[in-house]
mmCIF file of C-alpha atoms in Angstrom:
data_model
loop_
_atom_site.group_PDB
_atom_site.id
_atom_site.type_symbol
_atom_site.label_atom_id
_atom_site.label_comp_id
_atom_site.label_asym_id
_atom_site.label_seq_id
_atom_site.Cartn_x
_atom_site.Cartn_y
_atom_site.Cartn_z
ATOM 1 C CA UNK A 6 -12.355 -0.758 -0.526
ATOM 2 C CA UNK A 7 -11.792 -3.219 -3.340
ATOM 3 C CA UNK A 8 -11.563 -0.554 -6.026
ATOM 4 C CA UNK A 9 -9.339 1.662 -3.912
ATOM 5 C CA UNK A 10 -6.980 -1.192 -3.076
ATOM 6 C CA UNK A 11 -6.708 -2.056 -6.754
ATOM 7 C CA UNK A 12 -6.036 1.569 -7.682
ATOM 8 C CA UNK A 13 -3.379 1.720 -4.977
ATOM 9 C CA UNK A 14 -1.767 -1.439 -6.309
ATOM 10 C CA UNK A 15 -1.666 0.005 -9.822
ATOM 11 C CA UNK A 16 -0.088 3.211 -8.548
ATOM 12 C CA UNK A 17 2.494 1.267 -6.537
ATOM 13 C CA UNK A 18 3.496 -0.669 -9.652
ATOM 14 C CA UNK A 19 4.334 2.625 -11.326
ATOM 15 C CA UNK A 20 6.654 3.854 -8.563
ATOM 16 C CA UNK A 21 10.058 4.737 -9.986
ATOM 17 C CA UNK A 22 12.655 6.231 -7.654
ATOM 18 C CA UNK A 23 14.989 7.405 -10.440
ATOM 19 C CA UNK A 24 14.020 11.012 -9.804
ATOM 20 C CA UNK A 25 14.678 10.874 -6.030
ATOM 21 C CA UNK A 26 17.891 11.112 -4.052
ATOM 22 C CA UNK A 27 16.556 10.941 -0.521
ATOM 23 C CA UNK A 28 13.247 10.272 1.169
ATOM 24 C CA UNK A 29 12.893 11.124 4.839
ATOM 25 C CA UNK A 30 9.981 9.696 6.773
ATOM 26 C CA UNK A 31 9.404 11.340 10.110
ATOM 27 C CA UNK A 32 6.547 10.343 12.327
ATOM 28 C CA UNK A 33 5.623 9.711 15.913
ATOM 29 C CA UNK A 34 3.845 6.355 16.166
ATOM 30 C CA UNK A 35 1.804 7.581 19.130
ATOM 31 C CA UNK A 36 0.466 10.620 17.249
ATOM 32 C CA UNK A 37 -2.836 10.554 15.355
ATOM 33 C CA UNK A 38 -3.202 9.490 11.706
ATOM 34 C CA UNK A 39 0.196 7.906 11.111
ATOM 35 C CA UNK A 40 -1.296 4.949 9.273
ATOM 36 C CA UNK A 41 -0.784 6.453 5.810
ATOM 37 C CA UNK A 42 2.927 7.193 6.398
ATOM 38 C CA UNK A 43 3.605 3.771 7.794
ATOM 39 C CA UNK A 44 1.774 2.071 4.934
ATOM 40 C CA UNK A 45 3.618 4.206 2.393
ATOM 41 C CA UNK A 46 6.924 3.319 4.044
ATOM 42 C CA UNK A 47 6.049 -0.368 3.903
ATOM 43 C CA UNK A 48 4.815 -0.123 0.321
ATOM 44 C CA UNK A 49 8.053 1.490 -0.858
ATOM 45 C CA UNK A 50 10.324 -0.907 1.021
ATOM 46 C CA UNK A 51 10.347 -4.027 -1.230
ATOM 47 C CA UNK A 52 13.576 -4.790 -3.071
ATOM 48 C CA UNK A 53 11.757 -4.470 -6.384
ATOM 49 C CA UNK A 54 10.929 -0.845 -5.682
ATOM 50 C CA UNK A 55 14.311 -0.059 -4.135
ATOM 51 C CA UNK A 56 16.071 -1.570 -7.151
ATOM 52 C CA UNK A 57 14.712 1.203 -9.389
ATOM 53 C CA UNK A 58 17.348 3.451 -7.818
ATOM 54 C CA UNK A 59 19.841 2.190 -5.254
ATOM 55 C CA UNK A 60 21.237 5.698 -4.796
ATOM 56 C CA UNK A 61 17.966 6.849 -3.278
ATOM 57 C CA UNK A 62 18.381 6.621 0.463
ATOM 58 C CA UNK A 63 15.602 6.197 2.993
ATOM 59 C CA UNK A 64 15.854 7.989 6.271
ATOM 60 C CA UNK A 65 13.434 6.964 8.975
ATOM 61 C CA UNK A 66 13.040 9.352 11.843
ATOM 62 C CA UNK A 67 10.820 7.977 14.606
ATOM 63 C CA UNK A 68 10.037 10.836 16.953
ATOM 64 C CA UNK A 69 8.628 10.902 20.443
ATOM 65 C CA UNK A 70 7.194 14.408 20.579
ATOM 66 C CA UNK A 71 3.697 13.836 19.106
ATOM 67 C CA UNK A 72 4.611 15.843 16.011
ATOM 68 C CA UNK A 73 2.525 15.337 12.894
ATOM 69 C CA UNK A 74 3.821 12.875 10.282
ATOM 70 C CA UNK A 75 5.839 14.166 7.329
ATOM 71 C CA UNK A 76 7.576 12.831 4.249
ATOM 72 C CA UNK A 77 10.434 14.897 2.858
ATOM 73 C CA UNK A 78 11.472 14.017 -0.703
ATOM 74 C CA UNK A 79 14.600 15.338 -2.411
ATOM 75 C CA UNK A 80 14.738 15.139 -6.205
ATOM 76 C CA UNK A 81 17.727 14.884 -8.531
ATOM 77 C CA UNK A 82 17.080 18.308 -10.057
ATOM 78 C CA UNK A 83 17.419 19.995 -6.673
ATOM 79 C CA UNK A 84 13.724 20.365 -5.926
ATOM 80 C CA UNK A 85 12.255 19.225 -2.661
ATOM 81 C CA UNK A 86 8.765 18.227 -1.637
ATOM 82 C CA UNK A 87 7.189 17.835 1.773
ATOM 83 C CA UNK A 88 4.093 15.678 2.265
ATOM 84 C CA UNK A 89 2.195 16.527 5.436
ATOM 85 C CA UNK A 90 0.358 13.264 5.575
ATOM 86 C CA UNK A 91 -1.859 13.778 8.596
ATOM 87 C CA UNK A 92 -4.991 14.093 6.468
ATOM 88 C CA UNK A 93 -3.843 12.176 3.399
ATOM 89 C CA UNK A 94 -4.646 8.607 2.508
ATOM 90 C CA UNK A 95 -1.969 6.216 1.269
ATOM 91 C CA UNK A 96 -3.412 6.387 -2.237
ATOM 92 C CA UNK A 97 -3.200 10.195 -2.280
ATOM 93 C CA UNK A 98 0.444 10.099 -1.216
ATOM 94 C CA UNK A 99 1.477 7.506 -3.789
ATOM 95 C CA UNK A 100 -0.384 9.202 -6.642
ATOM 96 C CA UNK A 101 1.091 12.632 -5.908
ATOM 97 C CA UNK A 102 4.514 11.101 -5.362
ATOM 98 C CA UNK A 103 4.367 9.459 -8.799
ATOM 99 C CA UNK A 104 3.279 12.711 -10.428
ATOM 100 C CA UNK A 105 6.139 14.629 -8.817
ATOM 101 C CA UNK A 106 8.639 11.934 -9.784
ATOM 102 C CA UNK A 107 7.522 12.221 -13.401
ATOM 103 C CA UNK A 108 7.863 16.000 -13.308
ATOM 104 C CA UNK A 109 11.347 16.019 -11.815
ATOM 105 C CA UNK A 110 12.910 13.089 -13.632
ATOM 106 C CA UNK A 111 15.769 13.705 -16.055
ATOM 107 C CA UNK A 112 14.322 11.436 -18.722
ATOM 108 C CA UNK A 113 12.211 14.210 -20.264
ATOM 109 C CA UNK B 12 -5.788 -57.250 -80.922
ATOM 110 C CA UNK B 13 -6.198 -59.331 -77.849
ATOM 111 C CA UNK B 14 -6.056 -56.173 -75.751
ATOM 112 C CA UNK B 15 -8.750 -54.404 -77.687
ATOM 113 C CA UNK B 16 -11.111 -57.335 -77.247
ATOM 114 C CA UNK B 17 -10.464 -57.257 -73.480
ATOM 115 C CA UNK B 18 -11.470 -53.564 -73.288
ATOM 116 C CA UNK B 19 -14.645 -54.192 -75.085
ATOM 117 C CA UNK B 20 -15.791 -56.632 -72.402
ATOM 118 C CA UNK B 21 -15.453 -54.055 -69.468
ATOM 119 C CA UNK B 22 -18.828 -52.808 -68.180
ATOM 120 C CA UNK B 23 -18.760 -49.081 -67.165
ATOM 121 C CA UNK B 24 -20.814 -47.967 -64.023
ATOM 122 C CA UNK B 25 -23.815 -45.850 -64.939
ATOM 123 C CA UNK B 26 -25.924 -44.499 -61.952
ATOM 124 C CA UNK B 27 -29.666 -44.725 -62.214
ATOM 125 C CA UNK B 28 -30.305 -41.248 -60.754
ATOM 126 C CA UNK B 29 -28.322 -38.072 -61.189
ATOM 127 C CA UNK B 30 -29.196 -35.031 -59.040
ATOM 128 C CA UNK B 31 -28.473 -31.537 -60.192
ATOM 129 C CA UNK B 32 -29.552 -28.100 -58.976
ATOM 130 C CA UNK B 33 -30.615 -25.648 -61.591
ATOM 131 C CA UNK B 34 -31.568 -22.882 -59.115
ATOM 132 C CA UNK B 35 -29.175 -20.329 -57.740
ATOM 133 C CA UNK B 36 -27.168 -21.291 -54.625
ATOM 134 C CA UNK B 37 -28.964 -21.191 -51.288
ATOM 135 C CA UNK B 38 -27.916 -18.034 -49.453
ATOM 136 C CA UNK B 39 -27.662 -18.885 -45.765
ATOM 137 C CA UNK B 40 -26.641 -15.492 -44.411
ATOM 138 C CA UNK B 41 -29.799 -13.759 -45.593
ATOM 139 C CA UNK B 42 -32.535 -16.352 -46.075
ATOM 140 C CA UNK B 43 -35.554 -15.439 -48.053
ATOM 141 C CA UNK B 44 -38.573 -14.463 -46.008
ATOM 142 C CA UNK B 45 -40.908 -17.337 -45.687
ATOM 143 C CA UNK B 46 -44.521 -17.360 -46.721
ATOM 144 C CA UNK B 47 -46.884 -14.940 -44.973
ATOM 145 C CA UNK B 48 -49.099 -17.667 -43.464
ATOM 146 C CA UNK B 49 -46.110 -19.419 -42.047
ATOM 147 C CA UNK B 50 -44.748 -16.209 -40.623
ATOM 148 C CA UNK B 51 -48.061 -15.415 -38.936
ATOM 149 C CA UNK B 52 -48.226 -18.929 -37.531
ATOM 150 C CA UNK B 53 -44.667 -18.707 -36.163
ATOM 151 C CA UNK B 54 -45.314 -15.287 -34.646
ATOM 152 C CA UNK B 55 -48.412 -16.553 -32.878
ATOM 153 C CA UNK B 56 -46.829 -19.722 -31.561
ATOM 154 C CA UNK B 57 -43.645 -18.134 -30.117
ATOM 155 C CA UNK B 58 -43.358 -19.455 -26.516
ATOM 156 C CA UNK B 59 -43.607 -16.795 -23.792
ATOM 157 C CA UNK B 60 -40.740 -17.905 -21.504
ATOM 158 C CA UNK B 61 -39.671 -15.842 -18.503
ATOM 159 C CA UNK B 62 -36.518 -13.805 -19.095
ATOM 160 C CA UNK B 63 -33.357 -15.492 -17.805
ATOM 161 C CA UNK B 64 -31.540 -13.387 -15.216
ATOM 162 C CA UNK B 65 -27.891 -14.172 -14.536
ATOM 163 C CA UNK B 66 -27.663 -15.617 -11.045
ATOM 164 C CA UNK B 67 -24.096 -15.858 -9.702
ATOM 165 C CA UNK B 68 -25.258 -17.995 -6.787
ATOM 166 C CA UNK B 69 -26.439 -20.727 -9.161
ATOM 167 C CA UNK B 70 -22.991 -21.311 -10.598
ATOM 168 C CA UNK B 71 -20.638 -20.522 -7.706
ATOM 169 C CA UNK B 72 -20.655 -22.935 -4.748
ATOM 170 C CA UNK B 73 -18.548 -20.586 -2.616
ATOM 171 C CA UNK B 74 -21.095 -17.786 -2.983
ATOM 172 C CA UNK B 75 -23.891 -20.248 -2.240
ATOM 173 C CA UNK B 76 -22.140 -21.306 0.952
ATOM 174 C CA UNK B 77 -21.699 -17.699 1.978
ATOM 175 C CA UNK B 78 -25.364 -16.959 1.312
ATOM 176 C CA UNK B 79 -26.308 -19.935 3.412
ATOM 177 C CA UNK B 80 -23.977 -18.705 6.147
ATOM 178 C CA UNK B 81 -25.699 -15.307 6.123
ATOM 179 C CA UNK B 82 -29.108 -16.991 6.378
ATOM 180 C CA UNK B 83 -28.011 -19.196 9.283
ATOM 181 C CA UNK B 84 -25.747 -16.596 10.848
ATOM 182 C CA UNK B 85 -26.151 -17.812 14.424
ATOM 183 C CA UNK B 86 -24.794 -21.300 13.840
ATOM 184 C CA UNK B 87 -22.012 -20.106 11.539
ATOM 185 C CA UNK B 88 -20.860 -17.401 13.969
ATOM 186 C CA UNK B 89 -20.585 -19.845 16.802
ATOM 187 C CA UNK B 90 -18.617 -22.238 14.666
ATOM 188 C CA UNK B 91 -16.180 -19.552 13.536
ATOM 189 C CA UNK B 92 -15.838 -17.933 16.912
ATOM 190 C CA UNK B 93 -14.836 -21.170 18.546
ATOM 191 C CA UNK B 94 -11.768 -21.444 16.353
ATOM 192 C CA UNK B 95 -11.031 -17.729 16.515
ATOM 193 C CA UNK B 96 -11.280 -17.806 20.276
ATOM 194 C CA UNK B 97 -8.820 -20.670 20.370
ATOM 195 C CA UNK B 98 -6.299 -18.713 18.286
ATOM 196 C CA UNK B 99 -6.875 -15.564 20.287
ATOM 197 C CA UNK B 100 -6.352 -17.510 23.473
ATOM 198 C CA UNK B 101 -2.906 -18.585 22.295
ATOM 199 C CA UNK B 102 -1.973 -15.003 21.447
ATOM 200 C CA UNK B 103 -3.306 -13.613 24.707
ATOM 201 C CA UNK B 104 -1.469 -16.216 26.729
ATOM 202 C CA UNK B 105 1.675 -15.284 24.863
ATOM 203 C CA UNK B 106 1.126 -11.620 25.711
ATOM 204 C CA UNK B 107 0.337 -12.349 29.346
ATOM 205 C CA UNK B 108 3.414 -14.488 29.890
ATOM 206 C CA UNK B 109 5.804 -11.907 28.534
ATOM 207 C CA UNK B 110 6.592 -8.838 30.591
ATOM 208 C CA UNK B 111 8.397 -7.134 27.744
ATOM 209 C CA UNK B 112 6.530 -6.475 24.467
ATOM 210 C CA UNK B 113 8.343 -4.192 22.061
ATOM 211 C CA UNK B 114 6.628 -3.107 18.853
ATOM 212 C CA UNK B 115 8.456 -2.670 15.562
ATOM 213 C CA UNK B 116 7.436 -1.288 12.197
ATOM 214 C CA UNK B 117 7.997 -4.015 9.663
ATOM 215 C CA UNK B 118 9.637 -3.435 6.296
ATOM 216 C CA UNK B 119 9.077 -5.746 3.358
ATOM 217 C CA UNK B 120 11.436 -8.698 3.527
ATOM 218 C CA UNK B 121 11.752 -12.187 2.173
ATOM 219 C CA UNK B 122 10.882 -15.240 4.249
ATOM 220 C CA UNK B 123 14.557 -16.176 4.440
ATOM 221 C CA UNK B 124 15.444 -12.799 5.964
ATOM 222 C CA UNK B 125 12.544 -13.170 8.360
ATOM 223 C CA UNK B 126 13.770 -16.587 9.465
ATOM 224 C CA UNK B 127 17.310 -15.258 9.921
ATOM 225 C CA UNK B 128 16.070 -12.448 12.135
ATOM 226 C CA UNK B 129 13.875 -14.837 14.110
ATOM 227 C CA UNK B 130 16.782 -17.190 14.730
ATOM 228 C CA UNK B 131 19.160 -14.416 15.714
ATOM 229 C CA UNK B 132 16.664 -13.147 18.276
ATOM 230 C CA UNK B 133 15.838 -16.641 19.504
ATOM 231 C CA UNK B 134 19.510 -17.331 20.243
ATOM 232 C CA UNK B 135 19.404 -14.317 22.564
ATOM 233 C CA UNK B 136 16.287 -15.495 24.411
ATOM 234 C CA UNK B 137 13.870 -13.275 22.497
ATOM 235 C CA UNK B 138 10.964 -14.161 20.249
ATOM 236 C CA UNK B 139 9.668 -12.398 17.166
ATOM 237 C CA UNK B 140 5.881 -12.528 16.864
ATOM 238 C CA UNK B 141 3.511 -11.433 14.147
ATOM 239 C CA UNK B 142 0.099 -10.814 15.647
ATOM 240 C CA UNK B 143 -3.019 -9.407 14.019
ATOM 241 C CA UNK B 144 -3.921 -5.923 15.194
ATOM 242 C CA UNK B 145 -7.473 -7.100 15.919
ATOM 243 C CA UNK B 146 -6.264 -9.346 18.759
ATOM 244 C CA UNK B 147 -5.618 -6.387 21.033
ATOM 245 C CA UNK B 148 -9.167 -5.017 21.037
ATOM 246 C CA UNK B 149 -11.144 -5.472 24.278
ATOM 247 C CA UNK B 150 -8.023 -6.312 26.271
ATOM 248 C CA UNK B 151 -5.712 -4.385 28.530
ATOM 249 C CA UNK B 152 -3.303 -4.020 25.620
ATOM 250 C CA UNK B 153 -5.720 -1.625 23.903
ATOM 251 C CA UNK B 154 -3.434 1.112 25.239
ATOM 252 C CA UNK B 155 -1.066 0.085 22.494
ATOM 253 C CA UNK B 156 -3.776 1.086 19.986
ATOM 254 C CA UNK B 157 -1.877 4.055 18.482
ATOM 255 C CA UNK B 158 0.756 1.573 17.359
ATOM 256 C CA UNK B 159 -1.784 -0.865 15.979
ATOM 257 C CA UNK B 160 -1.977 0.192 12.380
ATOM 258 C CA UNK B 161 -0.072 -0.947 9.337
ATOM 259 C CA UNK B 162 2.463 -3.785 9.589
ATOM 260 C CA UNK B 163 3.738 -4.608 13.045
ATOM 261 C CA UNK B 164 6.104 -7.139 14.549
ATOM 262 C CA UNK B 165 6.623 -7.728 18.252
ATOM 263 C CA UNK B 166 9.704 -8.837 20.100
ATOM 264 C CA UNK B 167 8.608 -10.502 23.320
ATOM 265 C CA UNK B 168 10.431 -11.923 26.297
ATOM 266 C CA UNK B 169 9.566 -12.870 29.879
ATOM 267 C CA UNK B 170 12.719 -11.103 31.120
ATOM 268 C CA UNK B 171 13.171 -7.373 30.774
ATOM 269 C CA UNK B 172 16.353 -6.641 28.887
ATOM 270 C CA UNK B 173 15.774 -3.699 26.607
ATOM 271 C CA UNK B 174 19.408 -2.876 25.932
ATOM 272 C CA UNK B 175 19.894 -6.301 24.351
ATOM 273 C CA UNK B 176 16.861 -5.850 22.114
ATOM 274 C CA UNK B 177 18.004 -2.423 20.983
ATOM 275 C CA UNK B 178 21.556 -3.616 20.402
ATOM 276 C CA UNK B 179 20.347 -6.562 18.292
ATOM 277 C CA UNK B 180 17.716 -4.746 16.263
ATOM 278 C CA UNK B 181 20.028 -1.814 15.609
ATOM 279 C CA UNK B 182 21.695 -3.891 12.902
ATOM 280 C CA UNK B 183 18.382 -4.986 11.367
ATOM 281 C CA UNK B 184 17.098 -2.368 8.937
ATOM 282 C CA UNK B 185 13.883 -4.359 8.467
ATOM 283 C CA UNK B 186 12.748 -3.645 12.010
ATOM 284 C CA UNK B 187 12.111 -0.081 13.117
ATOM 285 C CA UNK B 188 11.628 0.484 16.817
ATOM 286 C CA UNK B 189 8.338 2.231 17.620
ATOM 287 C CA UNK B 190 7.622 1.719 21.279
ATOM 288 C CA UNK B 191 6.687 -0.920 23.726
ATOM 289 C CA UNK B 192 5.021 -2.207 26.819
ATOM 290 C CA UNK B 193 7.447 -3.074 29.611
ATOM 291 C CA UNK B 194 6.153 -4.179 33.010
ATOM 292 C CA UNK B 195 2.653 -2.925 32.081
ATOM 293 C CA UNK B 196 4.002 0.503 31.269
ATOM 294 C CA UNK B 197 3.940 2.172 27.865
ATOM 295 C CA UNK B 198 7.174 3.481 26.413
ATOM 296 C CA UNK B 199 7.924 5.589 23.388
ATOM 297 C CA UNK B 200 11.024 4.980 21.286
ATOM 298 C CA UNK B 201 12.989 7.662 23.127
ATOM 299 C CA UNK B 202 11.816 6.320 26.466
ATOM 300 C CA UNK B 203 12.959 2.821 25.586
ATOM 301 C CA UNK B 204 16.370 4.095 24.509
ATOM 302 C CA UNK B 205 16.707 6.006 27.787
ATOM 303 C CA UNK B 206 15.589 2.914 29.700
ATOM 304 C CA UNK B 207 18.193 0.818 27.902
ATOM 305 C CA UNK B 208 20.998 3.112 29.023
ATOM 306 C CA UNK B 209 20.065 2.781 32.708
ATOM 307 C CA UNK B 210 22.383 0.605 34.824
ATOM 308 C CA UNK B 211 21.277 -2.439 36.795
ATOM 309 C CA UNK B 212 18.511 -2.057 39.392
ATOM 310 C CA UNK B 213 20.858 -2.922 42.314
ATOM 311 C CA UNK B 214 23.286 -0.185 41.293
ATOM 312 C CA UNK B 215 20.410 2.267 41.150
ATOM 313 C CA UNK B 216 19.190 1.206 44.593
ATOM 314 C CA UNK B 217 22.711 1.770 45.945
ATOM 315 C CA UNK B 218 22.736 5.222 44.396
ATOM 316 C CA UNK B 219 19.348 6.006 45.948
ATOM 317 C CA UNK B 220 20.558 4.930 49.392
ATOM 318 C CA UNK B 221 23.648 7.087 48.981
ATOM 319 C CA UNK B 222 21.499 10.101 47.999
ATOM 320 C CA UNK B 223 19.171 9.522 50.954
ATOM 321 C CA UNK B 224 22.104 9.247 53.355
ATOM 322 C CA UNK B 225 23.823 12.316 51.976
ATOM 323 C CA UNK B 226 21.215 14.854 53.163
ATOM 324 C CA UNK B 227 21.138 13.983 56.895
ATOM 325 C CA UNK B 228 24.891 13.684 57.071
ATOM 326 C CA UNK B 229 25.234 17.090 55.404
ATOM 327 C CA UNK B 230 22.697 18.616 57.810
ATOM 328 C CA UNK B 231 24.611 17.154 60.730
ATOM 329 C CA UNK B 232 27.923 18.502 59.474
ATOM 330 C CA UNK B 233 26.384 21.939 58.867
ATOM 331 C CA UNK B 234 24.939 22.020 62.375
ATOM 332 C CA UNK B 235 28.216 20.983 63.948
ATOM 333 C CA UNK B 236 30.343 23.269 61.842
ATOM 334 C CA UNK B 237 30.129 26.410 64.007
ATOM 335 C CA UNK B 238 30.719 24.620 67.283
ATOM 336 C CA UNK B 239 33.749 22.862 65.851
ATOM 337 C CA UNK B 240 35.302 26.079 64.566
ATOM 338 C CA UNK B 241 34.630 27.755 67.911
ATOM 339 C CA UNK B 242 36.220 24.948 69.852
ATOM 340 C CA UNK B 243 39.191 24.889 67.481
ATOM 341 C CA UNK B 244 39.679 28.638 67.862
ATOM 342 C CA UNK B 245 39.405 28.395 71.648
ATOM 343 C CA UNK B 246 41.934 25.559 71.696
ATOM 344 C CA UNK B 247 44.331 27.636 69.654
ATOM 345 C CA UNK B 248 43.760 30.612 71.951
ATOM 346 C CA UNK B 249 44.458 28.540 75.030
ATOM 347 C CA UNK B 250 47.593 27.137 73.435
ATOM 348 C CA UNK B 251 48.860 30.576 72.492
ATOM 349 C CA UNK B 252 48.251 31.927 76.024
ATOM 350 C CA UNK B 253 50.008 29.011 77.768
ATOM 351 C CA UNK B 254 53.053 29.390 75.498
ATOM 352 C CA UNK B 255 53.272 33.143 76.269
ATOM 353 C CA UNK B 256 53.021 32.645 80.049
#
C-alpha cells in the first residue's frame, strides 16, 4: 500500500482544475463500492486544489436509490466525461482525471 | 666604515644537513607494483573475514523494538489492547448514550473551520464527533458499515431533533449529509429529510385518532342515511296531506 499511496499523493499534487467548469459527484452512500468516489471528493476538496480554478463548481448529489456512483466532469472546451467509479480505485480516477484535464486544457 | 665592520661580524645560519630528492615525484594515484615476494606474502596473509551484511535492526532502535514486540507478541498485544479498549469504551459509551447519530461526509477544512462548526453545533445542543471507522466493528452499529469508508464525521445528540441538524448543516458546505441512525433505525439521506419535515409526535397522534374515529362515524352515517331520508320524506308527506285536508 505504501507505493500506491505515494503514487496517489504524486498524482494529487498534479491536479489542476483549469480545464474543468463543473464536477458532479453522484453516489448513494449505502450502495457498494463508493469508497473511491468519496475519497476522490475528499482529495479534491482542499483549498489548495480548489484555488487552481475558483470557477470550477462542485456539485454533490447524494442519492438514496442504490444507484452506482458516478463522476460527471465538464471541460472548458465543451467536452464531458463520465467516470463510473464502481470498479475503479481512487488512484485510477485521479490518474485518468489528470490525463483528461491535460488533453482538454486551453494551454496547449 | 663603521657599518661595514658591523656586517662583517654577523654569523649566517648554515644547516648541517640538506635533504633533496633527485628521483621523480611519488605518484600516489597509481603506485608502482611492489616486489613479487611482498605481493605473494600479502596475498597469502589477507584475513578471511565474514562479509558484512547491512542490518537495519542494528542501527534503528524503533525497528529493534518492533522486532522484539513481534517476538513477544502476547505481552505486547495485551498492553496495547488495554489502552485501545479504554479508548473504545469511551467511544461506545458515547454512541450508546446518544439516540441520534447522523453521519456526514467530511470535506477538507482547516482546524479553525472545524472548531467554528463544532461550536455552532454545541450551542444548539449537538456534538460533532470524529470516530475511527474501526470502532464500529463487532458492535450493533455494524449496520452503519456501508457508510464506514473514507472520512466521516458524526453529529450526535441524546434528543432526536433532525430538522435542527439539517437546518444547521445546510449552511456548512464542509459537511455532507449521508445518513444516520435514529432510535436504532437506519435512515438514508432522503429518509432523514422526510423525517425532518414531519410535525411533532403529539400532532401526529391527534391526526391518527382523527383518522381512526372518521371510519366508524362515516359507517354510522352511511347506515343511518336511508332511514333518515325515508323519515324525512314521510314527514313531508304527512305535512302535505294535513294541509290539503
